[in-house]
PDB file of C-alpha atoms and ligand atoms in Angstrom:
ATOM      1  CA  MET A  91      62.009 -14.278   5.322  1.00 82.00           C
ATOM      2  CA  ASN A  92      61.282 -11.216   3.189  1.00 91.00           C
ATOM      3  CA  PRO A  93      60.039 -12.430  -0.201  1.00 95.00           C
ATOM      4  CA  PHE A  94      61.464  -9.302  -1.879  1.00 98.00           C
ATOM      5  CA  THR A  95      65.047  -8.610  -2.939  1.00 97.00           C
ATOM      6  CA  ILE A  96      66.761  -5.434  -1.719  1.00 96.00           C
ATOM      7  CA  GLU A  97      66.125  -3.781  -5.133  1.00 96.00           C
ATOM      8  CA  GLU A  98      62.470  -4.750  -4.988  1.00 97.00           C
ATOM      9  CA  GLN A  99      62.158  -3.469  -1.431  1.00 97.00           C
ATOM     10  CA  GLU A 100      63.275  -0.048  -2.632  1.00 96.00           C
ATOM     11  CA  ARG A 101      60.316   0.049  -5.015  1.00 97.00           C
ATOM     12  CA  MET A 102      57.656  -0.931  -2.496  1.00 98.00           C
ATOM     13  CA  PRO A 103      54.361   0.973  -2.776  1.00 98.00           C
ATOM     14  CA  GLU A 104      53.617   3.469  -0.032  1.00 98.00           C
ATOM     15  CA  HIS A 105      49.856   3.168  -0.345  1.00 99.00           C
ATOM     16  CA  VAL A 106      47.869   0.161  -1.540  1.00 99.00           C
ATOM     17  CA  ALA A 107      44.104   0.529  -1.915  1.00 99.00           C
ATOM     18  CA  ILE A 108      42.042  -2.616  -2.277  1.00 99.00           C
ATOM     19  CA  ILE A 109      38.602  -3.164  -3.785  1.00 99.00           C
ATOM     20  CA  MET A 110      37.630  -6.278  -1.852  1.00 98.00           C
ATOM     21  CA  ASP A 111      35.216  -7.845  -4.303  1.00 98.00           C
ATOM     22  CA  GLY A 112      33.649 -11.266  -4.731  1.00 98.00           C
ATOM     23  CA  ASN A 113      32.523 -12.284  -1.240  1.00 98.00           C
ATOM     24  CA  GLY A 114      29.033 -13.074  -2.508  1.00 98.00           C
ATOM     25  CA  ARG A 115      30.187 -15.162  -5.468  1.00 98.00           C
ATOM     26  CA  TRP A 116      32.690 -17.002  -3.256  1.00 98.00           C
ATOM     27  CA  ALA A 117      29.900 -17.986  -0.867  1.00 98.00           C
ATOM     28  CA  GLN A 118      27.462 -18.846  -3.623  1.00 98.00           C
ATOM     29  CA  SER A 119      30.026 -21.131  -5.265  1.00 98.00           C
ATOM     30  CA  LYS A 120      30.007 -23.088  -2.013  1.00 98.00           C
ATOM     31  CA  GLY A 121      26.229 -23.120  -1.779  1.00 98.00           C
ATOM     32  CA  LYS A 122      26.312 -20.748   1.200  1.00 98.00           C
ATOM     33  CA  PRO A 123      24.546 -17.422   1.859  1.00 98.00           C
ATOM     34  CA  ARG A 124      26.319 -14.209   0.847  1.00 98.00           C
ATOM     35  CA  LEU A 125      26.968 -13.237   4.454  1.00 98.00           C
ATOM     36  CA  PHE A 126      29.102 -16.333   4.879  1.00 98.00           C
ATOM     37  CA  GLY A 127      31.334 -14.823   2.210  1.00 98.00           C
ATOM     38  CA  HIS A 128      31.455 -11.472   3.990  1.00 98.00           C
ATOM     39  CA  ARG A 129      32.423 -13.178   7.234  1.00 98.00           C
ATOM     40  CA  ASN A 130      35.295 -14.971   5.522  1.00 98.00           C
ATOM     41  CA  GLY A 131      36.181 -11.724   3.804  1.00 98.00           C
ATOM     42  CA  VAL A 132      36.745 -10.113   7.191  1.00 98.00           C
ATOM     43  CA  GLU A 133      39.097 -12.932   8.165  1.00 98.00           C
ATOM     44  CA  ASN A 134      41.041 -12.197   5.031  1.00 98.00           C
ATOM     45  CA  VAL A 135      41.333  -8.524   5.957  1.00 98.00           C
ATOM     46  CA  ARG A 136      43.361  -9.609   8.983  1.00 97.00           C
ATOM     47  CA  SER A 137      45.708 -11.682   6.876  1.00 97.00           C
ATOM     48  CA  VAL A 138      46.291  -9.023   4.208  1.00 98.00           C
ATOM     49  CA  VAL A 139      46.719  -6.245   6.772  1.00 98.00           C
ATOM     50  CA  ASN A 140      49.338  -8.305   8.607  1.00 98.00           C
ATOM     51  CA  THR A 141      51.163  -9.034   5.368  1.00 98.00           C
ATOM     52  CA  ALA A 142      51.196  -5.363   4.363  1.00 98.00           C
ATOM     53  CA  ARG A 143      52.617  -4.407   7.751  1.00 98.00           C
ATOM     54  CA  GLU A 144      55.229  -7.095   7.508  1.00 97.00           C
ATOM     55  CA  LEU A 145      56.265  -5.885   4.038  1.00 97.00           C
ATOM     56  CA  GLY A 146      56.594  -2.296   5.237  1.00 97.00           C
ATOM     57  CA  ILE A 147      53.761  -0.833   3.188  1.00 98.00           C
ATOM     58  CA  PRO A 148      52.674   2.013   5.482  1.00 98.00           C
ATOM     59  CA  TYR A 149      49.205   2.812   4.091  1.00 99.00           C
ATOM     60  CA  VAL A 150      46.413   0.400   3.232  1.00 99.00           C
ATOM     61  CA  THR A 151      42.919   1.507   2.281  1.00 99.00           C
ATOM     62  CA  LEU A 152      40.092  -0.996   2.026  1.00 99.00           C
ATOM     63  CA  TYR A 153      36.889  -0.424   0.095  1.00 99.00           C
ATOM     64  CA  ALA A 154      34.429  -2.039   2.476  1.00 98.00           C
ATOM     65  CA  PHE A 155      31.099  -0.474   1.539  1.00 98.00           C
ATOM     66  CA  SER A 156      30.210   1.868  -1.312  1.00 98.00           C
ATOM     67  CA  GLN A 157      27.423   4.431  -1.350  1.00 98.00           C
ATOM     68  CA  GLU A 158      25.931   2.388  -4.161  1.00 98.00           C
ATOM     69  CA  ASN A 159      25.965  -0.693  -1.896  1.00 98.00           C
ATOM     70  CA  GLN A 160      23.165   1.059   0.025  1.00 98.00           C
ATOM     71  CA  SER A 161      20.792  -0.347  -2.561  1.00 98.00           C
ATOM     72  CA  ARG A 162      21.526  -3.943  -1.489  1.00 98.00           C
ATOM     73  CA  PRO A 163      18.966  -5.942   0.516  1.00 98.00           C
ATOM     74  CA  VAL A 164      18.494  -4.672   4.067  1.00 98.00           C
ATOM     75  CA  ALA A 165      19.543  -7.992   5.619  1.00 98.00           C
ATOM     76  CA  GLU A 166      22.867  -8.006   3.765  1.00 98.00           C
ATOM     77  CA  LYS A 167      23.562  -4.393   4.728  1.00 98.00           C
ATOM     78  CA  SER A 168      22.832  -4.964   8.393  1.00 98.00           C
ATOM     79  CA  GLY A 169      24.934  -8.141   8.353  1.00 98.00           C
ATOM     80  CA  LEU A 170      27.846  -6.174   6.921  1.00 98.00           C
ATOM     81  CA  MET A 171      27.460  -3.450   9.547  1.00 98.00           C
ATOM     82  CA  LYS A 172      27.454  -6.026  12.347  1.00 98.00           C
ATOM     83  CA  LEU A 173      30.611  -7.571  10.915  1.00 98.00           C
ATOM     84  CA  LEU A 174      32.204  -4.130  10.873  1.00 98.00           C
ATOM     85  CA  GLU A 175      31.283  -3.576  14.499  1.00 98.00           C
ATOM     86  CA  GLU A 176      32.615  -6.988  15.509  1.00 98.00           C
ATOM     87  CA  PHE A 177      35.844  -6.447  13.576  1.00 98.00           C
ATOM     88  CA  LEU A 178      36.559  -3.091  15.193  1.00 98.00           C
ATOM     89  CA  LYS A 179      35.672  -4.356  18.667  1.00 98.00           C
ATOM     90  CA  ILE A 180      38.085  -7.254  18.326  1.00 98.00           C
ATOM     91  CA  GLU A 181      40.857  -5.326  16.611  1.00 98.00           C
ATOM     92  CA  LEU A 182      40.984  -2.253  18.835  1.00 98.00           C
ATOM     93  CA  LYS A 183      43.383  -3.908  21.248  1.00 98.00           C
ATOM     94  CA  SER A 184      45.853  -4.939  18.572  1.00 97.00           C
ATOM     95  CA  MET A 185      45.580  -1.595  16.786  1.00 98.00           C
ATOM     96  CA  VAL A 186      46.551   0.180  19.992  1.00 98.00           C
ATOM     97  CA  ARG A 187      49.313  -2.346  20.700  1.00 97.00           C
ATOM     98  CA  ASP A 188      50.733  -2.180  17.171  1.00 97.00           C
ATOM     99  CA  GLY A 189      50.501   1.589  16.702  1.00 98.00           C
ATOM    100  CA  ILE A 190      47.888   1.361  13.952  1.00 98.00           C
ATOM    101  CA  ARG A 191      45.899   4.474  13.181  1.00 98.00           C
ATOM    102  CA  LEU A 192      42.410   3.944  11.807  1.00 98.00           C
ATOM    103  CA  ARG A 193      40.856   6.454   9.455  1.00 99.00           C
ATOM    104  CA  ALA A 194      37.609   6.345   7.530  1.00 99.00           C
ATOM    105  CA  ILE A 195      36.541   7.929   4.265  1.00 99.00           C
ATOM    106  CA  GLY A 196      32.952   8.075   3.084  1.00 98.00           C
ATOM    107  CA  ASP A 197      29.719   9.505   4.399  1.00 98.00           C
ATOM    108  CA  LEU A 198      29.610   8.086   7.925  1.00 98.00           C
ATOM    109  CA  ASN A 199      26.245   9.744   8.504  1.00 98.00           C
ATOM    110  CA  GLY A 200      24.776   7.152   6.185  1.00 98.00           C
ATOM    111  CA  LEU A 201      25.824   4.295   8.487  1.00 98.00           C
ATOM    112  CA  PRO A 202      23.553   2.927  11.217  1.00 98.00           C
ATOM    113  CA  GLU A 203      24.126   4.656  14.560  1.00 98.00           C
ATOM    114  CA  PHE A 204      25.859   1.671  16.235  1.00 98.00           C
ATOM    115  CA  ALA A 205      28.314   1.299  13.361  1.00 98.00           C
ATOM    116  CA  ARG A 206      29.079   5.013  13.095  1.00 98.00           C
ATOM    117  CA  LYS A 207      29.673   5.120  16.833  1.00 98.00           C
ATOM    118  CA  ILE A 208      32.262   2.360  16.932  1.00 98.00           C
ATOM    119  CA  VAL A 209      34.014   3.690  13.828  1.00 99.00           C
ATOM    120  CA  LEU A 210      34.309   7.157  15.391  1.00 98.00           C
ATOM    121  CA  GLN A 211      35.423   5.708  18.726  1.00 98.00           C
ATOM    122  CA  THR A 212      38.126   3.605  17.099  1.00 98.00           C
ATOM    123  CA  ILE A 213      39.351   6.571  15.056  1.00 98.00           C
ATOM    124  CA  GLU A 214      39.531   8.628  18.263  1.00 98.00           C
ATOM    125  CA  LYS A 215      41.312   5.933  20.273  1.00 98.00           C
ATOM    126  CA  THR A 216      43.945   5.348  17.597  1.00 98.00           C
ATOM    127  CA  LYS A 217      44.490   8.914  16.424  1.00 98.00           C
ATOM    128  CA  ALA A 218      47.883   9.309  18.114  1.00 98.00           C
ATOM    129  CA  ASN A 219      49.227   6.108  16.549  1.00 98.00           C
ATOM    130  CA  GLN A 220      51.955   6.630  13.973  1.00 98.00           C
ATOM    131  CA  ASP A 221      53.329   3.244  13.025  1.00 98.00           C
ATOM    132  CA  TRP A 222      50.858   2.126  10.430  1.00 98.00           C
ATOM    133  CA  ASN A 223      47.769   3.453   8.632  1.00 98.00           C
ATOM    134  CA  LEU A 224      44.549   1.612   7.925  1.00 98.00           C
ATOM    135  CA  THR A 225      41.759   3.460   6.167  1.00 99.00           C
ATOM    136  CA  LEU A 226      38.296   2.002   5.665  1.00 99.00           C
ATOM    137  CA  ALA A 227      36.114   3.329   2.870  1.00 99.00           C
ATOM    138  CA  LEU A 228      32.634   3.113   4.364  1.00 99.00           C
ATOM    139  CA  ASN A 229      29.586   4.360   2.537  1.00 99.00           C
ATOM    140  CA  TYR A 230      32.170   5.877   0.222  1.00 99.00           C
ATOM    141  CA  GLY A 231      31.657   7.269  -3.255  1.00 99.00           C
ATOM    142  CA  SER A 232      34.279   9.187  -5.157  1.00 99.00           C
ATOM    143  CA  ARG A 233      31.857  11.380  -7.082  1.00 98.00           C
ATOM    144  CA  GLN A 234      30.036  12.260  -3.887  1.00 98.00           C
ATOM    145  CA  GLU A 235      33.372  13.069  -2.230  1.00 98.00           C
ATOM    146  CA  VAL A 236      34.299  15.431  -5.061  1.00 98.00           C
ATOM    147  CA  LEU A 237      30.904  17.080  -4.954  1.00 98.00           C
ATOM    148  CA  GLU A 238      31.263  17.689  -1.204  1.00 98.00           C
ATOM    149  CA  ALA A 239      34.724  19.148  -1.784  1.00 98.00           C
ATOM    150  CA  ILE A 240      33.348  21.575  -4.352  1.00 96.00           C
ATOM    151  CA  LYS A 241      30.543  22.599  -2.005  1.00 96.00           C
ATOM    152  CA  SER A 242      33.053  23.316   0.779  1.00 96.00           C
ATOM    153  CA  ILE A 243      35.342  25.264  -1.539  1.00 95.00           C
ATOM    154  CA  SER A 244      32.510  27.375  -2.833  1.00 93.00           C
ATOM    155  CA  LYS A 245      31.642  28.333   0.747  1.00 93.00           C
ATOM    156  CA  SER A 246      35.179  29.307   1.747  1.00 90.00           C
ATOM    157  CA  GLU A 247      35.533  33.071   1.611  1.00 86.00           C
ATOM    158  CA  ASN A 248      39.232  33.759   1.276  1.00 86.00           C
ATOM    159  CA  LEU A 249      39.828  31.564  -1.735  1.00 88.00           C
ATOM    160  CA  ASP A 250      40.461  32.858  -5.216  1.00 89.00           C
ATOM    161  CA  PRO A 251      39.165  30.252  -7.681  1.00 88.00           C
ATOM    162  CA  GLU A 252      41.603  31.460 -10.361  1.00 93.00           C
ATOM    163  CA  SER A 253      44.618  30.533  -8.283  1.00 93.00           C
ATOM    164  CA  LEU A 254      43.302  27.144  -7.177  1.00 95.00           C
ATOM    165  CA  GLU A 255      45.868  24.377  -7.720  1.00 97.00           C
ATOM    166  CA  TRP A 256      45.375  20.615  -7.455  1.00 97.00           C
ATOM    167  CA  ASP A 257      47.280  20.545  -4.164  1.00 97.00           C
ATOM    168  CA  ASP A 258      44.790  23.055  -2.729  1.00 95.00           C
ATOM    169  CA  PHE A 259      41.787  21.185  -4.090  1.00 97.00           C
ATOM    170  CA  SER A 260      42.988  17.829  -2.792  1.00 98.00           C
ATOM    171  CA  GLN A 261      42.959  19.258   0.729  1.00 97.00           C
ATOM    172  CA  TYR A 262      39.168  19.313   0.468  1.00 97.00           C
ATOM    173  CA  LEU A 263      38.990  15.609  -0.292  1.00 98.00           C
ATOM    174  CA  GLN A 264      38.540  13.105   2.519  1.00 98.00           C
ATOM    175  CA  THR A 265      41.894  11.581   1.639  1.00 98.00           C
ATOM    176  CA  ARG A 266      43.720  14.799   2.531  1.00 98.00           C
ATOM    177  CA  ASP A 267      45.903  12.992   5.105  1.00 97.00           C
ATOM    178  CA  LEU A 268      46.826  10.157   2.763  1.00 98.00           C
ATOM    179  CA  PRO A 269      49.321   9.887  -0.080  1.00 98.00           C
ATOM    180  CA  ASP A 270      47.761   8.980  -3.437  1.00 98.00           C
ATOM    181  CA  PRO A 271      47.419   5.226  -3.876  1.00 99.00           C
ATOM    182  CA  ASP A 272      50.361   3.721  -5.780  1.00 98.00           C
ATOM    183  CA  LEU A 273      48.548   0.488  -6.408  1.00 99.00           C
ATOM    184  CA  ILE A 274      44.872  -0.390  -6.617  1.00 99.00           C
ATOM    185  CA  VAL A 275      44.107  -4.077  -6.281  1.00 99.00           C
ATOM    186  CA  ARG A 276      40.708  -5.429  -7.257  1.00 99.00           C
ATOM    187  CA  THR A 277      39.765  -9.020  -6.644  1.00 98.00           C
ATOM    188  CA  SER A 278      37.220 -11.224  -8.385  1.00 98.00           C
ATOM    189  CA  GLY A 279      38.299 -10.390 -11.910  1.00 98.00           C
ATOM    190  CA  GLU A 280      36.378  -7.151 -12.412  1.00 98.00           C
ATOM    191  CA  PHE A 281      38.163  -4.449 -14.412  1.00 98.00           C
ATOM    192  CA  ARG A 282      36.446  -1.397 -12.978  1.00 98.00           C
ATOM    193  CA  LEU A 283      36.863   1.137 -10.181  1.00 98.00           C
ATOM    194  CA  SER A 284      33.210   1.265  -9.017  1.00 98.00           C
ATOM    195  CA  ASN A 285      33.439   4.874  -7.822  1.00 99.00           C
ATOM    196  CA  PHE A 286      36.584   4.328  -5.738  1.00 99.00           C
ATOM    197  CA  LEU A 287      39.245   7.069  -5.415  1.00 99.00           C
ATOM    198  CA  LEU A 288      38.719   8.199  -9.003  1.00 98.00           C
ATOM    199  CA  LEU A 289      40.891  11.312  -8.802  1.00 98.00           C
ATOM    200  CA  GLN A 290      43.420   9.977  -6.319  1.00 98.00           C
ATOM    201  CA  ALA A 291      44.002   7.021  -8.649  1.00 98.00           C
ATOM    202  CA  ALA A 292      45.132   9.287 -11.498  1.00 98.00           C
ATOM    203  CA  TYR A 293      48.538   7.575 -11.664  1.00 98.00           C
ATOM    204  CA  ALA A 294      47.879   4.449  -9.632  1.00 98.00           C
ATOM    205  CA  GLU A 295      48.914   1.107 -11.038  1.00 98.00           C
ATOM    206  CA  ILE A 296      46.011  -1.305 -11.250  1.00 98.00           C
ATOM    207  CA  PHE A 297      46.167  -5.015 -10.482  1.00 99.00           C
ATOM    208  CA  VAL A 298      43.179  -7.287 -11.011  1.00 99.00           C
ATOM    209  CA  SER A 299      43.198 -10.731  -9.440  1.00 99.00           C
ATOM    210  CA  PRO A 300      40.802 -13.452 -10.609  1.00 98.00           C
ATOM    211  CA  LEU A 301      40.488 -14.682  -7.016  1.00 98.00           C
ATOM    212  CA  HIS A 302      37.463 -13.810  -4.915  1.00 99.00           C
ATOM    213  CA  TRP A 303      38.378 -11.715  -1.885  1.00 98.00           C
ATOM    214  CA  PRO A 304      38.170 -14.529   0.730  1.00 98.00           C
ATOM    215  CA  ASP A 305      40.663 -16.524  -1.385  1.00 98.00           C
ATOM    216  CA  PHE A 306      43.023 -13.586  -1.923  1.00 98.00           C
ATOM    217  CA  ASN A 307      45.528 -14.791   0.661  1.00 98.00           C
ATOM    218  CA  ARG A 308      48.970 -13.686   1.778  1.00 97.00           C
ATOM    219  CA  ASN A 309      50.675 -15.221  -1.267  1.00 98.00           C
ATOM    220  CA  ALA A 310      48.215 -13.663  -3.693  1.00 98.00           C
ATOM    221  CA  PHE A 311      48.795 -10.273  -2.073  1.00 98.00           C
ATOM    222  CA  ILE A 312      52.577 -10.734  -2.267  1.00 98.00           C
ATOM    223  CA  ASP A 313      52.191 -11.633  -5.973  1.00 98.00           C
ATOM    224  CA  SER A 314      50.316  -8.386  -6.610  1.00 98.00           C
ATOM    225  CA  ILE A 315      53.109  -6.401  -4.960  1.00 98.00           C
ATOM    226  CA  LYS A 316      55.739  -8.361  -6.918  1.00 98.00           C
ATOM    227  CA  ASP A 317      53.945  -7.378 -10.082  1.00 98.00           C
ATOM    228  CA  TYR A 318      53.831  -3.740  -8.980  1.00 98.00           C
ATOM    229  CA  VAL A 319      57.528  -3.402  -8.120  1.00 98.00           C
ATOM    230  CA  HIS A 320      58.493  -4.442 -11.654  1.00 97.00           C
ATOM    231  CA  ARG A 321      56.291  -1.913 -13.381  1.00 97.00           C
ATOM    232  CA  GLU A 322      57.648   1.239 -14.929  1.00 97.00           C
ATOM    233  CA  ARG A 323      55.725   4.279 -13.725  1.00 97.00           C
ATOM    234  CA  ARG A 324      56.302   7.103 -16.149  1.00 97.00           C
ATOM    235  CA  PHE A 325      53.925   9.850 -14.982  1.00 97.00           C
ATOM    236  CA  GLY A 326      53.736  11.232 -18.504  1.00 97.00           C
ATOM    237  CA  LYS A 327      57.492  11.214 -19.126  1.00 97.00           C
ATOM    238  CA  THR A 328      59.374   9.120 -21.679  1.00 97.00           C
ATOM    239  CA  ARG A 329      60.964   5.842 -20.737  1.00 96.00           C
ATOM    240  CA  GLU A 330      64.459   7.396 -21.168  1.00 95.00           C
ATOM    241  CA  GLN A 331      63.660  10.203 -18.750  1.00 95.00           C
ATOM    242  CA  VAL A 332      62.379   7.773 -16.134  1.00 93.00           C
ATOM    243  CA  VAL A 333      65.300   5.379 -16.455  1.00 86.00           C
ATOM    244  CA  SER A 334      67.840   8.208 -16.157  1.00 74.00           C
ATOM    245  CA  LEU A 335      66.239   9.206 -12.865  1.00 59.00           C
ATOM    246  CA  THR A 336      66.541   5.787 -11.242  1.00 57.00           C
TER     247      THR A 336
HETATM  248  C1  IPE B 225      32.491  -7.381  -1.870  1.00 74.13           C
HETATM  249  O1  IPE B 225      31.866  -8.557  -2.241  1.00 74.13           O
HETATM  250  C2  IPE B 225      31.990  -6.817  -0.574  1.00 74.13           C
HETATM  251  C3  IPE B 225      31.081  -5.659  -0.723  1.00 74.13           C
HETATM  252  C4  IPE B 225      30.799  -5.036  -1.825  1.00 74.13           C
HETATM  253  C5  IPE B 225      30.429  -5.189   0.477  1.00 74.13           C
HETATM  254  P1  IPE B 225      30.464  -8.557  -2.990  1.00 74.13           P
HETATM  255  O2  IPE B 225      29.396  -8.586  -1.966  1.00 74.13           O
HETATM  256  O3  IPE B 225      30.380  -7.440  -3.955  1.00 74.13           O
HETATM  257  O4  IPE B 225      30.524  -9.937  -3.753  1.00 74.13           O
HETATM  258  P2  IPE B 225      30.038 -10.218  -5.241  1.00 74.13           P
HETATM  259  O5  IPE B 225      30.728  -9.235  -6.114  1.00 74.13           O
HETATM  260  O6  IPE B 225      28.557 -10.058  -5.256  1.00 74.13           O
HETATM  261  O7  IPE B 225      30.480 -11.613  -5.511  1.00 74.13           O
HETATM  262  C1  IPE B 226      32.724  -2.409  -5.046  1.00 74.13           C
HETATM  263  O1  IPE B 226      32.178  -3.670  -5.220  1.00 74.13           O
HETATM  264  C2  IPE B 226      32.493  -1.940  -3.651  1.00 74.13           C
HETATM  265  C3  IPE B 226      33.212  -2.666  -2.606  1.00 74.13           C
HETATM  266  C4  IPE B 226      34.103  -3.607  -2.785  1.00 74.13           C
HETATM  267  C5  IPE B 226      32.902  -2.271  -1.272  1.00 74.13           C
HETATM  268  P1  IPE B 226      30.735  -3.859  -5.871  1.00 74.13           P
HETATM  269  O2  IPE B 226      30.479  -5.305  -5.888  1.00 74.13           O
HETATM  270  O3  IPE B 226      29.751  -3.014  -5.166  1.00 74.13           O
HETATM  271  O4  IPE B 226      30.968  -3.274  -7.320  1.00 74.13           O
HETATM  272  P2  IPE B 226      30.134  -3.469  -8.653  1.00 74.13           P
HETATM  273  O5  IPE B 226      28.696  -3.189  -8.321  1.00 74.13           O
HETATM  274  O6  IPE B 226      30.321  -4.890  -9.089  1.00 74.13           O
HETATM  275  O7  IPE B 226      30.724  -2.507  -9.617  1.00 74.13           O
HETATM  276 MG1   MG B 227      30.817  -7.232  -5.920  1.00 74.13          MG
END
């Protein structure tokens, strides 16, 4: 049964971006190594992705590894990359079956060769899929993304900087194929963006859950969407203007 009323369904977000935080603390609270938390975090990705598909949210973006995460211990990084490889290997079949298109944002050149390879292969094998959109932020940093965009723009010859509009600029970002996120969810109770989609999030609603990512289950995800559908997004207008439009 759909947990949303018809009115609520009309206000569903198109794009939810999730900062999956707290795997390490979740594991540590159980006296386990951090990688145990990451492993359980991957299991939770499956559950949240399935819920988003079921609810008809067409775009989900997951912050899986930041450029700043490169400064973590080598063993944790390689464990995460192996989990990524395993996840994509297992999920390819269902992504093809369910029409899921995988995209990645971030500097893939900074991933180990085996991880980059499987990411690129999965992107290639799912690129014709049109039913649902999963984007992984891998070795991603928003500032770095913006800097790369500016470098590309400054090299393009037939562009007049004076006439540059936001819609032109955003085509140079790695998210060019994605709508802006409507909702950013962060788990583990941290109220920060940690270099995630800083410009794209200009008008995103933000939801912070106290739960660590492996505990952020189907019901917790549904609660975050319930919260979102009852918010009033004004985009700079007055409340009266927004209400008269709906
Ligand atoms: C999120 O969990 C996963 C990644 C950043 C890769 P953390 O590993 O950040 O877990 P905490 O925040 O240390 O608990
Ligand atoms: C953000 O989490 C990055 C990911 C979830 C991949 P972090 O755990 O790296 O963020 P900070 O360091 O607490 O800001
Ligand atoms: Mg963290």
